XYZ file of C-alpha atoms in Angstrom:
389
model
C 152.388 -237.207 -34.532
C 150.791 -240.205 -36.283
C 147.320 -239.115 -35.132
C 147.788 -235.590 -36.496
C 149.152 -237.037 -39.736
C 145.987 -239.103 -40.214
C 143.772 -236.134 -39.445
C 145.271 -233.823 -42.043
C 142.800 -234.340 -44.866
C 140.026 -232.277 -46.370
C 137.199 -233.957 -44.433
C 138.708 -233.225 -41.007
C 140.164 -229.795 -41.836
C 138.076 -227.648 -39.455
C 138.305 -230.080 -36.521
C 142.071 -230.366 -36.774
C 142.549 -226.597 -36.868
C 140.456 -226.135 -33.730
C 142.205 -229.024 -32.019
C 145.610 -227.483 -32.573
C 144.537 -223.993 -31.562
C 142.846 -224.906 -28.292
C 144.785 -227.856 -26.989
C 148.269 -226.634 -27.814
C 147.694 -223.089 -26.553
C 146.487 -224.280 -23.158
C 149.111 -227.014 -22.792
C 152.261 -225.343 -24.070
C 153.627 -222.090 -25.456
C 154.773 -223.573 -28.768
C 153.762 -226.296 -31.190
C 156.666 -228.786 -31.199
C 157.147 -231.418 -33.865
C 159.501 -234.193 -32.797
C 158.311 -236.846 -35.259
C 156.939 -236.897 -38.807
C 154.376 -234.205 -39.661
C 152.715 -234.180 -43.074
C 149.954 -232.035 -44.600
C 148.135 -234.084 -47.250
C 146.784 -232.916 -50.602
C 144.323 -230.002 -50.209
C 144.895 -230.000 -46.460
C 145.338 -226.783 -44.489
C 146.895 -225.939 -41.159
C 147.124 -222.658 -39.273
C 149.783 -221.991 -36.640
C 148.722 -219.364 -34.089
C 151.603 -219.932 -31.672
C 155.337 -220.455 -32.021
C 156.550 -223.554 -33.874
C 159.590 -225.671 -33.005
C 160.466 -228.251 -35.624
C 162.842 -230.927 -34.386
C 161.343 -233.615 -36.589
C 160.674 -234.255 -40.267
C 158.238 -232.090 -42.238
C 159.459 -231.390 -45.769
C 156.941 -233.161 -48.033
C 153.878 -231.149 -47.146
C 151.044 -230.387 -49.559
C 148.111 -228.000 -49.303
C 148.382 -224.720 -47.374
C 150.156 -223.765 -44.150
C 149.876 -220.380 -42.519
C 151.113 -218.404 -39.515
C 148.412 -216.188 -37.983
C 148.411 -213.810 -35.026
C 146.970 -210.317 -34.798
C 148.384 -209.504 -31.354
C 151.922 -210.838 -31.109
C 154.897 -211.870 -33.191
C 155.484 -215.568 -33.890
C 158.740 -217.528 -33.953
C 159.767 -220.530 -36.022
C 162.787 -222.453 -34.722
C 164.141 -225.925 -34.157
C 166.719 -228.289 -35.560
C 165.187 -228.804 -38.998
C 163.766 -226.822 -41.888
C 160.095 -227.182 -42.817
C 158.951 -227.129 -46.452
C 155.411 -226.257 -47.535
C 153.517 -226.296 -50.820
C 151.621 -223.019 -50.272
C 152.379 -220.623 -47.463
C 150.671 -217.582 -45.907
C 151.935 -215.151 -43.293
C 149.406 -212.946 -41.475
C 151.202 -211.894 -38.291
C 150.755 -208.311 -37.153
C 154.168 -208.087 -35.446
C 156.065 -210.318 -37.911
C 157.128 -213.925 -38.238
C 160.689 -214.456 -36.985
C 162.690 -217.322 -38.464
C 165.502 -218.910 -36.479
C 165.392 -221.946 -38.777
C 164.786 -221.841 -42.523
C 161.373 -222.340 -44.130
C 160.982 -223.447 -47.757
C 157.996 -223.034 -50.096
C 157.471 -224.964 -53.324
C 154.514 -223.170 -54.885
C 152.961 -219.863 -53.779
C 153.619 -217.418 -50.935
C 150.899 -215.057 -49.691
C 152.173 -211.943 -47.885
C 148.942 -210.954 -46.131
C 150.267 -208.995 -43.166
C 153.642 -208.631 -41.488
C 157.234 -209.307 -42.455
C 159.237 -212.516 -42.463
C 162.393 -211.724 -40.478
C 165.611 -213.731 -40.649
C 168.659 -213.073 -38.427
C 171.081 -210.912 -40.405
C 173.998 -212.240 -38.382
C 173.270 -215.747 -39.684
C 172.909 -215.902 -43.503
C 172.355 -219.668 -43.286
C 168.805 -219.023 -42.049
C 166.707 -218.050 -45.070
C 163.193 -217.873 -46.387
C 163.440 -220.112 -49.451
C 161.508 -219.930 -52.709
C 162.319 -223.488 -53.721
C 160.927 -224.315 -57.133
C 160.123 -221.506 -59.574
C 157.445 -220.378 -57.161
C 155.621 -217.058 -56.998
C 154.313 -214.669 -54.346
C 151.634 -212.002 -53.917
C 150.847 -209.208 -51.468
C 154.399 -207.933 -50.970
C 154.998 -204.350 -49.818
C 156.812 -202.125 -47.341
C 155.112 -203.921 -44.452
C 155.123 -207.371 -46.085
C 158.456 -208.726 -47.303
C 161.498 -210.736 -46.295
C 163.534 -208.640 -43.880
C 166.788 -210.554 -44.128
C 167.938 -213.348 -46.428
C 165.750 -214.794 -49.181
C 166.737 -217.678 -51.455
C 165.434 -218.602 -54.899
C 165.906 -221.672 -57.064
C 164.623 -221.662 -60.617
C 165.189 -220.691 -64.218
C 163.049 -217.620 -64.863
C 162.964 -213.920 -64.045
C 162.582 -213.416 -60.306
C 162.357 -210.374 -58.063
C 163.459 -210.958 -54.470
C 160.886 -209.292 -52.139
C 163.600 -208.132 -49.727
C 163.710 -205.072 -47.523
C 165.038 -203.604 -44.307
C 162.754 -202.432 -41.538
C 159.554 -201.123 -43.118
C 160.838 -200.507 -46.615
C 161.060 -203.003 -49.461
C 163.895 -202.643 -52.012
C 163.661 -205.571 -54.455
C 166.620 -207.089 -56.280
C 165.616 -208.805 -59.527
C 167.414 -211.254 -61.817
C 166.871 -212.342 -65.410
C 167.688 -216.004 -64.884
C 166.405 -217.724 -68.021
C 167.920 -221.149 -68.732
C 169.993 -221.059 -65.529
C 168.442 -223.291 -62.882
C 170.609 -222.348 -59.929
C 170.181 -221.263 -56.335
C 170.568 -217.577 -55.499
C 170.447 -215.630 -52.227
C 169.678 -211.937 -51.721
C 169.239 -209.440 -48.882
C 168.879 -205.672 -48.660
C 170.694 -203.483 -46.117
C 169.557 -199.945 -45.381
C 173.016 -199.144 -44.046
C 176.125 -197.182 -44.936
C 178.526 -199.643 -46.637
C 181.371 -198.029 -44.692
C 179.886 -199.100 -41.357
C 177.787 -202.254 -41.856
C 176.539 -203.766 -38.602
C 176.371 -207.430 -39.618
C 179.552 -207.905 -41.665
C 183.085 -208.414 -40.386
C 184.541 -206.166 -43.071
C 183.380 -202.828 -44.470
C 183.077 -201.635 -48.065
C 184.980 -198.348 -48.430
C 182.981 -195.958 -50.611
C 186.137 -193.893 -51.225
C 187.825 -196.838 -52.940
C 186.539 -197.233 -56.494
C 187.605 -197.571 -60.102
C 188.426 -194.291 -61.872
C 185.400 -194.760 -64.124
C 183.219 -194.069 -61.067
C 182.838 -190.826 -59.166
C 180.537 -191.528 -56.237
C 179.285 -194.624 -54.394
C 176.023 -194.615 -52.431
C 176.478 -194.374 -48.671
C 172.785 -195.025 -48.046
C 172.274 -198.700 -48.842
C 173.589 -201.884 -50.392
C 172.449 -205.371 -51.391
C 173.925 -208.800 -50.744
C 173.590 -211.188 -53.698
C 175.148 -214.589 -54.128
C 175.069 -216.231 -57.542
C 177.179 -218.184 -59.995
C 176.133 -217.158 -63.490
C 176.133 -214.429 -66.126
C 172.769 -212.698 -65.668
C 170.966 -209.375 -65.635
C 170.736 -207.759 -62.207
C 168.246 -205.011 -61.319
C 168.370 -202.790 -58.232
C 165.573 -200.550 -56.978
C 165.685 -197.069 -55.476
C 163.092 -194.926 -53.709
C 163.073 -191.467 -52.143
C 165.102 -192.705 -49.181
C 167.951 -193.701 -51.539
C 168.810 -190.017 -52.135
C 169.671 -190.731 -55.762
C 169.472 -187.000 -56.517
C 172.575 -186.590 -54.317
C 174.385 -189.276 -56.300
C 173.665 -188.181 -59.871
C 171.799 -185.498 -61.769
C 170.856 -187.794 -64.658
C 169.797 -191.434 -64.768
C 172.259 -192.023 -67.602
C 175.127 -191.350 -65.156
C 174.044 -194.106 -62.771
C 175.875 -197.430 -62.598
C 175.627 -200.654 -60.626
C 178.794 -201.111 -58.583
C 180.076 -204.389 -57.164
C 182.573 -204.744 -54.315
C 185.753 -206.628 -55.303
C 186.897 -208.127 -51.988
C 190.275 -209.134 -53.452
C 191.343 -205.642 -54.547
C 189.071 -203.899 -52.003
C 187.595 -201.598 -54.617
C 184.149 -200.855 -56.050
C 183.963 -201.973 -59.695
C 181.862 -200.317 -62.387
C 179.369 -202.962 -63.583
C 177.581 -200.714 -66.045
C 174.066 -199.602 -66.856
C 172.049 -201.306 -69.606
C 168.830 -199.543 -68.694
C 166.951 -197.463 -66.121
C 163.309 -196.785 -65.335
C 161.511 -194.073 -63.379
C 163.015 -190.822 -62.144
C 165.376 -189.602 -59.421
C 162.729 -190.325 -56.761
C 161.731 -193.872 -57.690
C 163.196 -196.215 -60.266
C 165.368 -199.164 -61.200
C 168.767 -199.747 -62.771
C 169.740 -202.894 -64.690
C 173.072 -204.216 -65.904
C 174.453 -207.453 -67.285
C 176.873 -208.982 -64.767
C 179.372 -211.291 -66.527
C 180.004 -213.432 -63.450
C 178.014 -212.770 -60.301
C 180.349 -215.075 -58.386
C 182.980 -212.299 -58.499
C 180.949 -210.068 -56.187
C 178.682 -210.424 -53.162
C 177.936 -206.755 -52.334
C 176.230 -204.379 -54.772
C 175.002 -200.804 -54.680
C 174.136 -197.856 -56.903
C 176.924 -195.549 -58.042
C 177.461 -192.725 -60.516
C 180.114 -191.733 -63.036
C 179.464 -188.074 -62.183
C 178.713 -186.500 -58.824
C 175.354 -184.760 -58.833
C 175.813 -181.168 -59.978
C 179.161 -181.826 -61.640
C 179.677 -181.816 -65.388
C 183.370 -182.676 -65.623
C 185.628 -184.444 -63.123
C 189.375 -184.901 -63.665
C 190.907 -187.759 -61.691
C 194.153 -187.003 -59.944
C 196.005 -190.265 -60.416
C 196.864 -192.951 -62.945
C 198.945 -196.138 -62.923
C 199.746 -197.078 -66.540
C 200.939 -200.618 -65.829
C 198.594 -202.509 -68.131
C 196.509 -204.156 -65.409
C 193.268 -202.610 -66.671
C 192.860 -200.328 -63.636
C 193.724 -196.604 -63.758
C 195.821 -197.124 -66.919
C 194.754 -193.788 -68.447
C 193.910 -190.293 -67.271
C 190.151 -190.318 -66.774
C 188.084 -187.173 -67.215
C 184.478 -188.015 -66.473
C 181.935 -186.255 -68.646
C 184.407 -185.203 -71.316
C 182.799 -187.478 -73.911
C 179.775 -185.203 -74.006
C 181.746 -182.013 -74.665
C 183.027 -181.877 -78.258
C 185.614 -179.238 -79.094
C 187.567 -179.672 -75.845
C 191.378 -179.459 -75.732
C 193.697 -181.079 -73.177
C 197.248 -179.860 -72.463
C 199.584 -181.672 -70.040
C 202.827 -180.138 -68.685
C 205.672 -181.547 -66.643
C 206.936 -179.903 -63.433
C 209.247 -177.578 -65.437
C 206.299 -176.261 -67.424
C 207.143 -178.030 -70.674
C 204.226 -179.277 -72.744
C 204.421 -183.073 -72.987
C 200.986 -183.985 -74.329
C 198.084 -182.371 -76.111
C 194.928 -183.630 -77.749
C 191.846 -182.117 -79.309
C 188.569 -183.804 -78.316
C 190.205 -185.744 -75.512
C 188.768 -189.261 -75.152
C 190.350 -190.609 -71.931
C 193.201 -192.167 -73.911
C 196.326 -190.582 -72.344
C 198.379 -193.525 -71.063
C 201.519 -191.720 -69.917
C 203.160 -191.425 -73.350
C 204.393 -187.973 -74.482
C 203.345 -186.680 -77.902
C 204.403 -183.003 -77.790
C 207.340 -180.547 -77.354
C 210.464 -180.611 -79.469
C 212.672 -180.897 -76.382
C 210.934 -184.120 -75.328
C 210.983 -187.031 -77.707
C 207.525 -187.938 -78.926
C 206.145 -191.338 -77.965
C 208.352 -191.303 -74.875
C 207.140 -192.944 -71.682
C 206.841 -190.216 -69.080
C 208.487 -190.755 -65.709
C 206.534 -191.182 -62.509
C 205.754 -187.880 -60.833
C 203.469 -184.864 -60.729
C 202.051 -183.352 -63.927
C 199.788 -180.416 -64.594
C 196.887 -180.085 -66.989
C 194.842 -177.372 -68.627
C 191.497 -178.423 -70.037
C 189.875 -175.951 -72.430
C 186.114 -176.301 -72.735
C 184.044 -174.432 -75.320
C 181.967 -171.631 -73.825
C 183.200 -172.515 -70.322
C 186.067 -171.489 -68.095
C 189.271 -173.486 -68.458
C 189.935 -176.172 -65.864
C 193.447 -176.560 -64.464
C 195.039 -178.783 -61.852
C 197.531 -181.552 -61.230
C 197.632 -185.348 -61.228
C 200.147 -188.100 -60.475
C 201.630 -190.777 -62.671
C 202.595 -193.775 -60.544
C 204.550 -196.646 -62.052
């Protein structure tokens, strides 16, 4: 490796490239580094065959690229390689079995960079506030990407031949973050031990996407942005962008949590949703959710647990905030009115406020109750719900 190290300079650039291409292809099926390999300032190297790195090669300068218009290429070995500038132009993709890091600029010319989804320790790493160009549905990181820096960054991640970026507003937080996109039903993920039940969610949500989800690992309060396209079927999730929310999976309570919506762009076919996440360390799995099922205007939830834990403490009626002039009546199983409120605002917490035979401000017992919801210029809604204590 000492000879190659000496040759990597601007004056010998063309000769070295030809030397590697011809000699290594005829002698072996992969370029193997077992010593110290270094690309000097302004030097360039092109790998046209597989690379196995069992040596040291982390202080490279100049440009390194993987090129093949006929076959896929593999990068493997015991140790990670780091490059200053990096290009991938591989028709059938570059497959990483060992991580690669880049300090400056990444050029997605042709083909994807694949990492094994069963091994999140293997990543394509954007190491130092670096940038990239040329990304698209056929040119992205299909698997796990890592970023370290303190500015706004959009992870060029996707699954198969579709890119679905995840972006962060990371100003003044120089930390390391990891992201991946999964075009899979959260209920049946293929590369996770556990699943993420889309029927288990906070009462402030009404529907969780069963089309896709993102993995994101972070440690700080930051803005998170998810992307949707036609394949996301957002029109089946919500009728209006204002109803959309980012949801995060709480793996302690096994429930999807409403993480809000501070802004959206686009339409129901293509767009983005952003929300401020107070502590991204609380969640690892994210997706797009809605507070109202597409086509629904009002949804009454059928259970509440008024125990003061911040979950399901009140009777939630989604969409009621936008219907002034509504009236809510709640009856016990004997048909006695126990609660009523004009312009209901999701505040019923299991305390009676009506009927002379039932003391006002009395805590209602656990059990089944019935409601009638009167809506102006619409048919009344009626049904039942449970109070669990």
